[in-house]
mmCIF file of N, CA and C in Angstrom:
data_model
loop_
_atom_site.group_PDB
_atom_site.id
_atom_site.type_symbol
_atom_site.label_atom_id
_atom_site.label_comp_id
_atom_site.label_asym_id
_atom_site.label_seq_id
_atom_site.Cartn_x
_atom_site.Cartn_y
_atom_site.Cartn_z
ATOM 1 N N UNK A 1 98.165 -84.608 -144.924
ATOM 2 C CA UNK A 1 97.885 -85.672 -143.917
ATOM 3 C C UNK A 1 97.276 -86.997 -145.428
ATOM 4 N N UNK A 2 98.113 -88.102 -145.250
ATOM 5 C CA UNK A 2 97.487 -89.297 -146.309
ATOM 6 C C UNK A 2 96.301 -90.102 -145.296
ATOM 7 N N UNK A 3 95.303 -90.073 -146.218
ATOM 8 C CA UNK A 3 94.229 -90.619 -145.443
ATOM 9 C C UNK A 3 93.884 -92.004 -145.971
ATOM 10 N N UNK A 4 94.493 -92.390 -147.169
ATOM 11 C CA UNK A 4 93.973 -93.303 -147.828
ATOM 12 C C UNK A 4 94.891 -93.994 -149.261
ATOM 13 N N UNK A 5 95.078 -95.086 -149.116
ATOM 14 C CA UNK A 5 95.539 -95.366 -150.591
ATOM 15 C C UNK A 5 95.018 -96.671 -150.667
ATOM 16 N N UNK A 6 94.215 -96.472 -152.304
ATOM 17 C CA UNK A 6 93.531 -97.712 -152.587
ATOM 18 C C UNK A 6 93.894 -97.943 -154.201
ATOM 19 N N UNK A 7 93.886 -99.595 -154.336
ATOM 20 C CA UNK A 7 94.440 -100.062 -155.330
ATOM 21 C C UNK A 7 93.329 -100.512 -156.228
ATOM 22 N N UNK A 8 92.517 -100.045 -157.203
ATOM 23 C CA UNK A 8 91.707 -100.960 -157.686
ATOM 24 C C UNK A 8 91.743 -101.105 -159.460
ATOM 25 N N UNK A 9 91.649 -102.309 -159.718
ATOM 26 C CA UNK A 9 92.151 -102.632 -160.982
ATOM 27 C C UNK A 9 93.772 -102.397 -161.004
ATOM 28 N N UNK A 10 94.105 -101.702 -162.186
ATOM 29 C CA UNK A 10 95.433 -101.314 -162.510
ATOM 30 C C UNK A 10 95.819 -99.759 -161.814
ATOM 31 N N UNK A 11 94.965 -99.038 -161.198
ATOM 32 C CA UNK A 11 94.998 -97.842 -160.603
ATOM 33 C C UNK A 11 95.171 -97.482 -159.160
ATOM 34 N N UNK A 12 96.226 -96.774 -158.991
ATOM 35 C CA UNK A 12 96.339 -96.554 -157.689
ATOM 36 C C UNK A 12 95.943 -95.185 -157.073
ATOM 37 N N UNK A 13 95.405 -94.779 -156.205
ATOM 38 C CA UNK A 13 94.267 -93.921 -155.692
ATOM 39 C C UNK A 13 95.372 -93.521 -154.181
ATOM 40 N N UNK A 14 96.182 -92.426 -154.217
ATOM 41 C CA UNK A 14 96.685 -91.865 -153.004
ATOM 42 C C UNK A 14 95.772 -90.550 -152.207
ATOM 43 N N UNK A 15 94.904 -90.639 -151.382
ATOM 44 C CA UNK A 15 94.174 -89.477 -150.881
ATOM 45 C C UNK A 15 94.548 -88.772 -149.639
ATOM 46 N N UNK A 16 94.612 -87.206 -150.181
ATOM 47 C CA UNK A 16 95.377 -86.535 -149.055
ATOM 48 C C UNK A 16 94.261 -85.666 -147.961
ATOM 49 N N UNK A 17 93.775 -85.689 -147.056
ATOM 50 C CA UNK A 17 92.757 -84.781 -146.426
ATOM 51 C C UNK A 17 93.365 -84.245 -145.333
ATOM 52 N N UNK A 18 94.036 -82.902 -145.336
ATOM 53 C CA UNK A 18 93.547 -82.330 -146.572
ATOM 54 C C UNK A 18 94.783 -82.254 -146.897
ATOM 55 N N UNK A 19 95.054 -81.588 -148.225
ATOM 56 C CA UNK A 19 96.224 -81.204 -148.909
ATOM 57 C C UNK A 19 96.138 -79.493 -148.987
ATOM 58 N N UNK A 20 97.902 -79.109 -148.576
ATOM 59 C CA UNK A 20 97.634 -77.372 -148.296
ATOM 60 C C UNK A 20 98.327 -77.211 -149.639
ATOM 61 N N UNK A 21 97.596 -76.014 -150.276
ATOM 62 C CA UNK A 21 97.811 -75.417 -151.687
ATOM 63 C C UNK A 21 98.201 -73.979 -151.443
ATOM 64 N N UNK A 22 99.440 -73.523 -152.052
ATOM 65 C CA UNK A 22 99.663 -72.302 -151.903
ATOM 66 C C UNK A 22 99.436 -71.633 -153.477
ATOM 67 N N UNK A 23 98.742 -70.520 -153.247
ATOM 68 C CA UNK A 23 98.856 -69.953 -154.511
ATOM 69 C C UNK A 23 99.161 -68.761 -154.274
ATOM 70 N N UNK A 24 99.977 -68.475 -156.068
ATOM 71 C CA UNK A 24 100.757 -67.090 -155.905
ATOM 72 C C UNK A 24 99.902 -66.340 -157.403
ATOM 73 N N UNK A 25 99.879 -65.344 -157.722
ATOM 74 C CA UNK A 25 99.453 -64.326 -158.277
ATOM 75 C C UNK A 25 100.703 -63.988 -159.362
ATOM 76 N N UNK A 26 100.543 -64.111 -160.455
ATOM 77 C CA UNK A 26 101.565 -63.529 -161.597
ATOM 78 C C UNK A 26 101.971 -62.068 -161.330
ATOM 79 N N UNK A 27 103.179 -61.813 -161.177
ATOM 80 C CA UNK A 27 103.699 -60.570 -161.118
ATOM 81 C C UNK A 27 103.672 -60.071 -159.442
ATOM 82 N N UNK A 28 103.226 -60.942 -158.798
ATOM 83 C CA UNK A 28 103.130 -60.295 -157.338
ATOM 84 C C UNK A 28 104.019 -61.420 -156.484
ATOM 85 N N UNK A 29 104.144 -60.833 -155.121
ATOM 86 C CA UNK A 29 105.007 -61.483 -153.995
ATOM 87 C C UNK A 29 104.140 -62.029 -153.338
ATOM 88 N N UNK A 30 102.997 -61.646 -153.298
ATOM 89 C CA UNK A 30 102.018 -62.102 -152.338
ATOM 90 C C UNK A 30 101.482 -63.756 -152.440
ATOM 91 N N UNK A 31 101.626 -64.434 -151.615
ATOM 92 C CA UNK A 31 100.739 -65.745 -151.748
ATOM 93 C C UNK A 31 99.991 -66.068 -150.496
ATOM 94 N N UNK A 32 99.101 -67.143 -151.215
ATOM 95 C CA UNK A 32 97.986 -67.522 -150.086
ATOM 96 C C UNK A 32 97.889 -68.499 -149.572
ATOM 97 N N UNK A 33 97.933 -69.192 -148.461
ATOM 98 C CA UNK A 33 97.631 -70.833 -148.574
ATOM 99 C C UNK A 33 96.231 -71.130 -147.871
ATOM 100 N N UNK A 34 96.024 -72.509 -149.065
ATOM 101 C CA UNK A 34 94.561 -73.206 -148.742
ATOM 102 C C UNK A 34 94.334 -74.217 -148.772
ATOM 103 N N UNK A 35 93.485 -74.962 -148.079
ATOM 104 C CA UNK A 35 93.554 -76.453 -148.041
ATOM 105 C C UNK A 35 92.108 -77.093 -148.797
ATOM 106 N N UNK A 36 92.540 -78.244 -149.149
ATOM 107 C CA UNK A 36 91.656 -78.975 -150.062
ATOM 108 C C UNK A 36 91.990 -80.534 -150.080
ATOM 109 N N UNK A 37 91.060 -81.236 -150.141
ATOM 110 C CA UNK A 37 90.996 -82.633 -149.969
ATOM 111 C C UNK A 37 91.384 -83.142 -151.507
ATOM 112 N N UNK A 38 92.470 -83.756 -151.958
ATOM 113 C CA UNK A 38 92.669 -84.205 -153.332
ATOM 114 C C UNK A 38 92.994 -85.917 -153.119
ATOM 115 N N UNK A 39 93.209 -86.188 -154.628
ATOM 116 C CA UNK A 39 93.847 -87.671 -154.726
ATOM 117 C C UNK A 39 94.684 -87.422 -156.192
ATOM 118 N N UNK A 40 95.876 -88.096 -155.578
ATOM 119 C CA UNK A 40 96.636 -88.285 -156.716
ATOM 120 C C UNK A 40 96.376 -89.589 -157.416
ATOM 121 N N UNK A 41 96.015 -89.945 -158.800
ATOM 122 C CA UNK A 41 95.379 -90.990 -159.232
ATOM 123 C C UNK A 41 96.612 -91.349 -160.104
ATOM 124 N N UNK A 42 97.199 -92.454 -160.254
ATOM 125 C CA UNK A 42 97.990 -93.028 -160.835
ATOM 126 C C UNK A 42 97.809 -94.226 -161.818
ATOM 127 N N UNK A 43 97.785 -93.845 -162.956
ATOM 128 C CA UNK A 43 96.840 -94.746 -164.152
ATOM 129 C C UNK A 43 97.794 -96.506 -164.258
ATOM 130 N N UNK A 44 97.288 -97.506 -164.505
ATOM 131 C CA UNK A 44 98.103 -98.319 -165.047
ATOM 132 C C UNK A 44 99.478 -98.576 -164.088
ATOM 133 N N UNK A 45 98.814 -98.408 -162.919
ATOM 134 C CA UNK A 45 100.084 -98.433 -161.638
ATOM 135 C C UNK A 45 100.221 -99.572 -160.873
ATOM 136 N N UNK A 46 101.339 -99.319 -160.307
ATOM 137 C CA UNK A 46 101.550 -100.742 -159.624
ATOM 138 C C UNK A 46 102.428 -99.775 -157.799
ATOM 139 N N UNK A 47 101.892 -100.130 -156.911
ATOM 140 C CA UNK A 47 102.053 -99.970 -155.772
ATOM 141 C C UNK A 47 103.211 -100.870 -155.193
ATOM 142 N N UNK A 48 104.428 -100.224 -155.178
ATOM 143 C CA UNK A 48 105.559 -101.101 -155.094
ATOM 144 C C UNK A 48 105.815 -100.936 -153.189
ATOM 145 N N UNK A 49 105.536 -100.289 -152.518
ATOM 146 C CA UNK A 49 105.819 -100.242 -151.202
ATOM 147 C C UNK A 49 104.481 -99.164 -150.602
ATOM 148 N N UNK A 50 104.131 -99.811 -149.435
ATOM 149 C CA UNK A 50 103.667 -98.855 -148.273
ATOM 150 C C UNK A 50 101.843 -99.375 -148.682
ATOM 151 N N UNK A 51 101.461 -100.952 -148.840
ATOM 152 C CA UNK A 51 100.358 -101.394 -148.198
ATOM 153 C C UNK A 51 100.068 -101.657 -147.039
ATOM 154 N N UNK A 52 101.150 -101.658 -146.438
ATOM 155 C CA UNK A 52 101.207 -101.647 -145.224
ATOM 156 C C UNK A 52 101.236 -101.335 -144.203
ATOM 157 N N UNK A 53 101.104 -99.837 -144.542
ATOM 158 C CA UNK A 53 100.896 -98.271 -143.669
ATOM 159 C C UNK A 53 99.950 -98.607 -142.969
ATOM 160 N N UNK A 54 99.870 -98.144 -141.599
ATOM 161 C CA UNK A 54 98.657 -97.841 -140.945
ATOM 162 C C UNK A 54 98.095 -96.009 -141.154
ATOM 163 N N UNK A 55 97.377 -96.001 -141.313
ATOM 164 C CA UNK A 55 96.565 -94.665 -142.495
ATOM 165 C C UNK A 55 95.117 -94.434 -141.005
ATOM 166 N N UNK A 56 95.060 -92.972 -140.847
ATOM 167 C CA UNK A 56 95.633 -91.718 -141.656
ATOM 168 C C UNK A 56 97.364 -91.624 -140.889
ATOM 169 N N UNK A 57 98.174 -91.138 -142.005
ATOM 170 C CA UNK A 57 99.229 -90.737 -141.344
ATOM 171 C C UNK A 57 99.708 -89.480 -142.286
ATOM 172 N N UNK A 58 100.806 -88.761 -141.309
ATOM 173 C CA UNK A 58 101.204 -87.600 -142.187
ATOM 174 C C UNK A 58 102.436 -87.741 -142.885
ATOM 175 N N UNK A 59 101.974 -86.963 -144.080
ATOM 176 C CA UNK A 59 103.488 -87.351 -145.070
ATOM 177 C C UNK A 59 104.452 -86.377 -145.159
ATOM 178 N N UNK A 60 105.409 -86.766 -144.785
ATOM 179 C CA UNK A 60 107.140 -85.964 -144.536
ATOM 180 C C UNK A 60 107.546 -85.331 -145.915
ATOM 181 N N UNK A 61 106.848 -85.275 -146.744
ATOM 182 C CA UNK A 61 107.399 -85.144 -148.353
ATOM 183 C C UNK A 61 107.873 -86.258 -149.202
ATOM 184 N N UNK A 62 108.139 -86.148 -150.093
ATOM 185 C CA UNK A 62 109.191 -87.052 -151.325
ATOM 186 C C UNK A 62 108.925 -86.712 -153.104
ATOM 187 N N UNK A 63 108.822 -87.373 -153.528
ATOM 188 C CA UNK A 63 109.116 -87.074 -154.813
ATOM 189 C C UNK A 63 107.516 -87.324 -155.963
ATOM 190 N N UNK A 64 106.881 -86.658 -156.778
ATOM 191 C CA UNK A 64 106.273 -87.230 -157.492
ATOM 192 C C UNK A 64 106.790 -86.581 -159.027
ATOM 193 N N UNK A 65 106.742 -87.617 -159.822
ATOM 194 C CA UNK A 65 107.518 -87.478 -161.377
ATOM 195 C C UNK A 65 106.821 -87.936 -162.394
ATOM 196 N N UNK A 66 106.612 -87.026 -163.223
ATOM 197 C CA UNK A 66 105.821 -87.326 -164.924
ATOM 198 C C UNK A 66 106.929 -87.173 -165.987
ATOM 199 N N UNK A 67 107.219 -88.123 -166.540
ATOM 200 C CA UNK A 67 108.021 -88.064 -167.610
ATOM 201 C C UNK A 67 109.557 -87.613 -167.112
ATOM 202 N N UNK A 68 109.706 -86.127 -167.621
ATOM 203 C CA UNK A 68 111.064 -85.931 -167.312
ATOM 204 C C UNK A 68 111.343 -84.883 -166.228
ATOM 205 N N UNK A 69 110.137 -84.762 -165.604
ATOM 206 C CA UNK A 69 109.616 -83.732 -164.211
ATOM 207 C C UNK A 69 109.413 -84.853 -162.789
ATOM 208 N N UNK A 70 110.515 -84.050 -161.904
ATOM 209 C CA UNK A 70 110.410 -84.727 -160.859
ATOM 210 C C UNK A 70 110.118 -83.560 -159.830
ATOM 211 N N UNK A 71 108.646 -83.749 -158.999
ATOM 212 C CA UNK A 71 108.368 -82.535 -158.206
ATOM 213 C C UNK A 71 108.734 -82.953 -156.785
ATOM 214 N N UNK A 72 109.337 -82.130 -156.067
ATOM 215 C CA UNK A 72 109.926 -82.449 -154.988
ATOM 216 C C UNK A 72 108.938 -81.826 -153.900
ATOM 217 N N UNK A 73 108.434 -82.391 -152.765
ATOM 218 C CA UNK A 73 107.846 -81.956 -151.713
ATOM 219 C C UNK A 73 106.622 -80.966 -152.353
ATOM 220 N N UNK A 74 105.878 -81.006 -153.625
ATOM 221 C CA UNK A 74 104.696 -80.598 -154.250
ATOM 222 C C UNK A 74 104.185 -81.183 -155.655
ATOM 223 N N UNK A 75 103.202 -80.668 -155.951
ATOM 224 C CA UNK A 75 103.059 -80.978 -157.186
ATOM 225 C C UNK A 75 102.017 -79.513 -157.521
ATOM 226 N N UNK A 76 102.345 -79.668 -159.044
ATOM 227 C CA UNK A 76 101.354 -78.585 -159.784
ATOM 228 C C UNK A 76 100.267 -78.597 -159.916
ATOM 229 N N UNK A 77 99.369 -77.762 -160.184
ATOM 230 C CA UNK A 77 97.731 -77.998 -160.168
ATOM 231 C C UNK A 77 97.364 -77.026 -161.415
ATOM 232 N N UNK A 78 97.164 -77.827 -162.485
ATOM 233 C CA UNK A 78 96.554 -78.536 -162.658
ATOM 234 C C UNK A 78 97.863 -79.775 -163.186
ATOM 235 N N UNK A 79 97.351 -80.845 -162.516
ATOM 236 C CA UNK A 79 98.465 -82.157 -162.926
ATOM 237 C C UNK A 79 97.569 -83.129 -163.773
ATOM 238 N N UNK A 80 97.692 -83.347 -164.818
ATOM 239 C CA UNK A 80 97.802 -84.554 -166.173
ATOM 240 C C UNK A 80 98.594 -84.788 -166.904
ATOM 241 N N UNK A 81 99.229 -86.130 -166.839
ATOM 242 C CA UNK A 81 100.394 -86.675 -167.624
ATOM 243 C C UNK A 81 100.307 -88.136 -168.073
ATOM 244 N N UNK A 82 100.428 -88.390 -169.074
ATOM 245 C CA UNK A 82 100.273 -89.811 -169.786
ATOM 246 C C UNK A 82 102.073 -89.878 -170.121
ATOM 247 N N UNK A 83 102.603 -91.279 -169.805
ATOM 248 C CA UNK A 83 103.524 -91.542 -169.876
ATOM 249 C C UNK A 83 104.200 -91.938 -168.596
ATOM 250 N N UNK A 84 105.620 -91.827 -168.428
ATOM 251 C CA UNK A 84 106.043 -92.648 -167.290
ATOM 252 C C UNK A 84 105.696 -91.591 -166.150
ATOM 253 N N UNK A 85 105.204 -92.470 -164.609
ATOM 254 C CA UNK A 85 105.123 -91.688 -163.710
ATOM 255 C C UNK A 85 105.270 -92.342 -162.619
ATOM 256 N N UNK A 86 105.725 -91.435 -161.102
ATOM 257 C CA UNK A 86 106.587 -92.158 -160.377
ATOM 258 C C UNK A 86 106.109 -91.472 -159.058
ATOM 259 N N UNK A 87 106.104 -91.828 -157.499
ATOM 260 C CA UNK A 87 105.884 -91.478 -156.524
ATOM 261 C C UNK A 87 106.604 -92.250 -155.382
ATOM 262 N N UNK A 88 107.536 -91.336 -154.908
ATOM 263 C CA UNK A 88 108.192 -92.243 -153.388
ATOM 264 C C UNK A 88 107.800 -90.854 -152.170
ATOM 265 N N UNK A 89 107.307 -91.194 -151.204
ATOM 266 C CA UNK A 89 106.447 -90.216 -150.089
ATOM 267 C C UNK A 89 106.958 -90.744 -148.677
ATOM 268 N N UNK A 90 107.578 -90.139 -148.171
ATOM 269 C CA UNK A 90 107.698 -90.583 -146.925
ATOM 270 C C UNK A 90 106.463 -90.527 -145.484
ATOM 271 N N UNK A 91 107.017 -91.260 -144.805
ATOM 272 C CA UNK A 91 105.698 -91.217 -143.963
ATOM 273 C C UNK A 91 105.687 -90.699 -142.541
ATOM 274 N N UNK A 92 105.491 -89.966 -141.684
ATOM 275 C CA UNK A 92 105.422 -89.308 -140.202
ATOM 276 C C UNK A 92 105.753 -90.650 -139.472
ATOM 277 N N UNK A 93 107.091 -90.560 -138.945
ATOM 278 C CA UNK A 93 107.220 -91.353 -137.659
ATOM 279 C C UNK A 93 107.479 -92.534 -138.083
ATOM 280 N N UNK A 94 108.023 -92.855 -139.339
ATOM 281 C CA UNK A 94 108.042 -93.953 -140.064
ATOM 282 C C UNK A 94 109.287 -94.371 -140.786
ATOM 283 N N UNK A 95 110.057 -95.565 -141.223
ATOM 284 C CA UNK A 95 111.001 -95.543 -141.976
ATOM 285 C C UNK A 95 110.431 -95.828 -143.413
ATOM 286 N N UNK A 96 109.241 -96.160 -143.281
ATOM 287 C CA UNK A 96 108.660 -96.836 -144.404
ATOM 288 C C UNK A 96 108.075 -95.592 -145.484
ATOM 289 N N UNK A 97 107.722 -96.008 -146.442
ATOM 290 C CA UNK A 97 107.858 -95.540 -148.082
ATOM 291 C C UNK A 97 106.853 -95.830 -148.247
ATOM 292 N N UNK A 98 105.935 -95.004 -149.251
ATOM 293 C CA UNK A 98 105.119 -95.042 -150.173
ATOM 294 C C UNK A 98 105.687 -95.191 -151.653
ATOM 295 N N UNK A 99 105.702 -96.123 -152.670
ATOM 296 C CA UNK A 99 106.050 -95.826 -154.016
ATOM 297 C C UNK A 99 105.182 -96.666 -154.616
ATOM 298 N N UNK A 100 105.028 -95.801 -155.764
ATOM 299 C CA UNK A 100 104.142 -96.428 -157.138
ATOM 300 C C UNK A 100 104.905 -96.165 -158.138
ATOM 301 N N UNK A 101 105.028 -97.022 -159.054
ATOM 302 C CA UNK A 101 105.111 -96.592 -160.624
ATOM 303 C C UNK A 101 104.194 -96.786 -161.863
ATOM 304 N N UNK A 102 103.951 -95.940 -162.472
ATOM 305 C CA UNK A 102 102.726 -95.929 -163.580
ATOM 306 C C UNK A 102 102.849 -95.673 -164.846
ATOM 307 N N UNK A 103 102.141 -95.597 -165.740
ATOM 308 C CA UNK A 103 102.049 -95.076 -167.039
ATOM 309 C C UNK A 103 101.445 -93.496 -167.380
ATOM 310 N N UNK A 104 101.154 -93.214 -166.051
ATOM 311 C CA UNK A 104 100.437 -91.283 -166.098
ATOM 312 C C UNK A 104 99.846 -91.467 -164.721
ATOM 313 N N UNK A 105 99.467 -90.147 -164.331
ATOM 314 C CA UNK A 105 98.957 -89.760 -163.392
ATOM 315 C C UNK A 105 98.527 -88.421 -163.341
ATOM 316 N N UNK A 106 97.186 -88.091 -162.859
ATOM 317 C CA UNK A 106 96.314 -86.847 -162.828
ATOM 318 C C UNK A 106 96.092 -86.820 -160.890
ATOM 319 N N UNK A 107 95.331 -85.333 -161.103
ATOM 320 C CA UNK A 107 95.228 -84.998 -159.442
ATOM 321 C C UNK A 107 93.527 -84.698 -159.868
ATOM 322 N N UNK A 108 92.959 -85.058 -158.773
ATOM 323 C CA UNK A 108 91.614 -84.862 -158.861
ATOM 324 C C UNK A 108 91.575 -83.789 -157.227
ATOM 325 N N UNK A 109 90.704 -83.245 -157.564
ATOM 326 C CA UNK A 109 90.321 -82.079 -155.887
ATOM 327 C C UNK A 109 88.863 -82.674 -155.840
ATOM 328 N N UNK A 110 88.628 -81.904 -154.471
ATOM 329 C CA UNK A 110 87.676 -82.384 -153.793
ATOM 330 C C UNK A 110 86.674 -81.031 -153.583
ATOM 331 N N UNK A 111 85.581 -80.718 -153.980
ATOM 332 C CA UNK A 111 85.146 -79.848 -153.602
ATOM 333 C C UNK A 111 85.647 -78.269 -153.928
ATOM 334 N N UNK A 112 85.727 -77.324 -153.230
ATOM 335 C CA UNK A 112 86.384 -75.578 -153.236
ATOM 336 C C UNK A 112 87.258 -75.752 -152.116
ATOM 337 N N UNK A 113 88.551 -75.295 -152.568
ATOM 338 C CA UNK A 113 89.455 -75.073 -151.564
ATOM 339 C C UNK A 113 89.019 -73.726 -150.661
ATOM 340 N N UNK A 114 89.625 -74.041 -149.466
ATOM 341 C CA UNK A 114 89.240 -73.109 -148.491
ATOM 342 C C UNK A 114 90.419 -72.363 -147.740
ATOM 343 N N UNK A 115 90.074 -71.080 -147.589
ATOM 344 C CA UNK A 115 91.168 -70.223 -147.370
ATOM 345 C C UNK A 115 91.513 -70.265 -145.990
ATOM 346 N N UNK A 116 93.064 -70.440 -145.895
ATOM 347 C CA UNK A 116 93.779 -70.296 -144.375
ATOM 348 C C UNK A 116 94.184 -69.028 -144.298
ATOM 349 N N UNK A 117 95.452 -68.617 -144.870
ATOM 350 C CA UNK A 117 96.209 -67.652 -144.563
ATOM 351 C C UNK A 117 97.124 -66.857 -145.900
ATOM 352 N N UNK A 118 97.127 -65.628 -145.387
ATOM 353 C CA UNK A 118 98.595 -65.092 -146.218
ATOM 354 C C UNK A 118 99.730 -65.081 -145.788
ATOM 355 N N UNK A 119 100.615 -65.559 -146.592
ATOM 356 C CA UNK A 119 101.783 -65.748 -146.406
ATOM 357 C C UNK A 119 102.494 -64.785 -146.977
ATOM 358 N N UNK A 120 103.774 -64.408 -145.409
ATOM 359 C CA UNK A 120 104.624 -63.191 -145.954
ATOM 360 C C UNK A 120 105.606 -63.674 -145.636
ATOM 361 N N UNK A 121 107.110 -63.228 -146.548
ATOM 362 C CA UNK A 121 108.400 -63.593 -146.451
ATOM 363 C C UNK A 121 109.105 -62.861 -145.030
#
């Protein structure tokens, strides 16, 4: 759920309450799902679209990019990158998009993640 978008000086913050995390262990097929509040923070960023969206709103997915990598419907944890960064997210029940261009991006997590369930294929 996209809870808030803040533009502070040249920083754009997109807050998710909660975000859903999928954790995997190296060498294991088992995965677990967790929830945690996070913020994607775009440094020297500009909000190109999305400033008029009524929040909170569901996120239907999209792209977060940093330098040559584009992450579709997910972001790696940890995430901290300098260079070209962008974001293009869909909003549930709307054709509106959240679009951001920036010179860096990092992810901030709040508190400890909370376990939800084991995922089985």
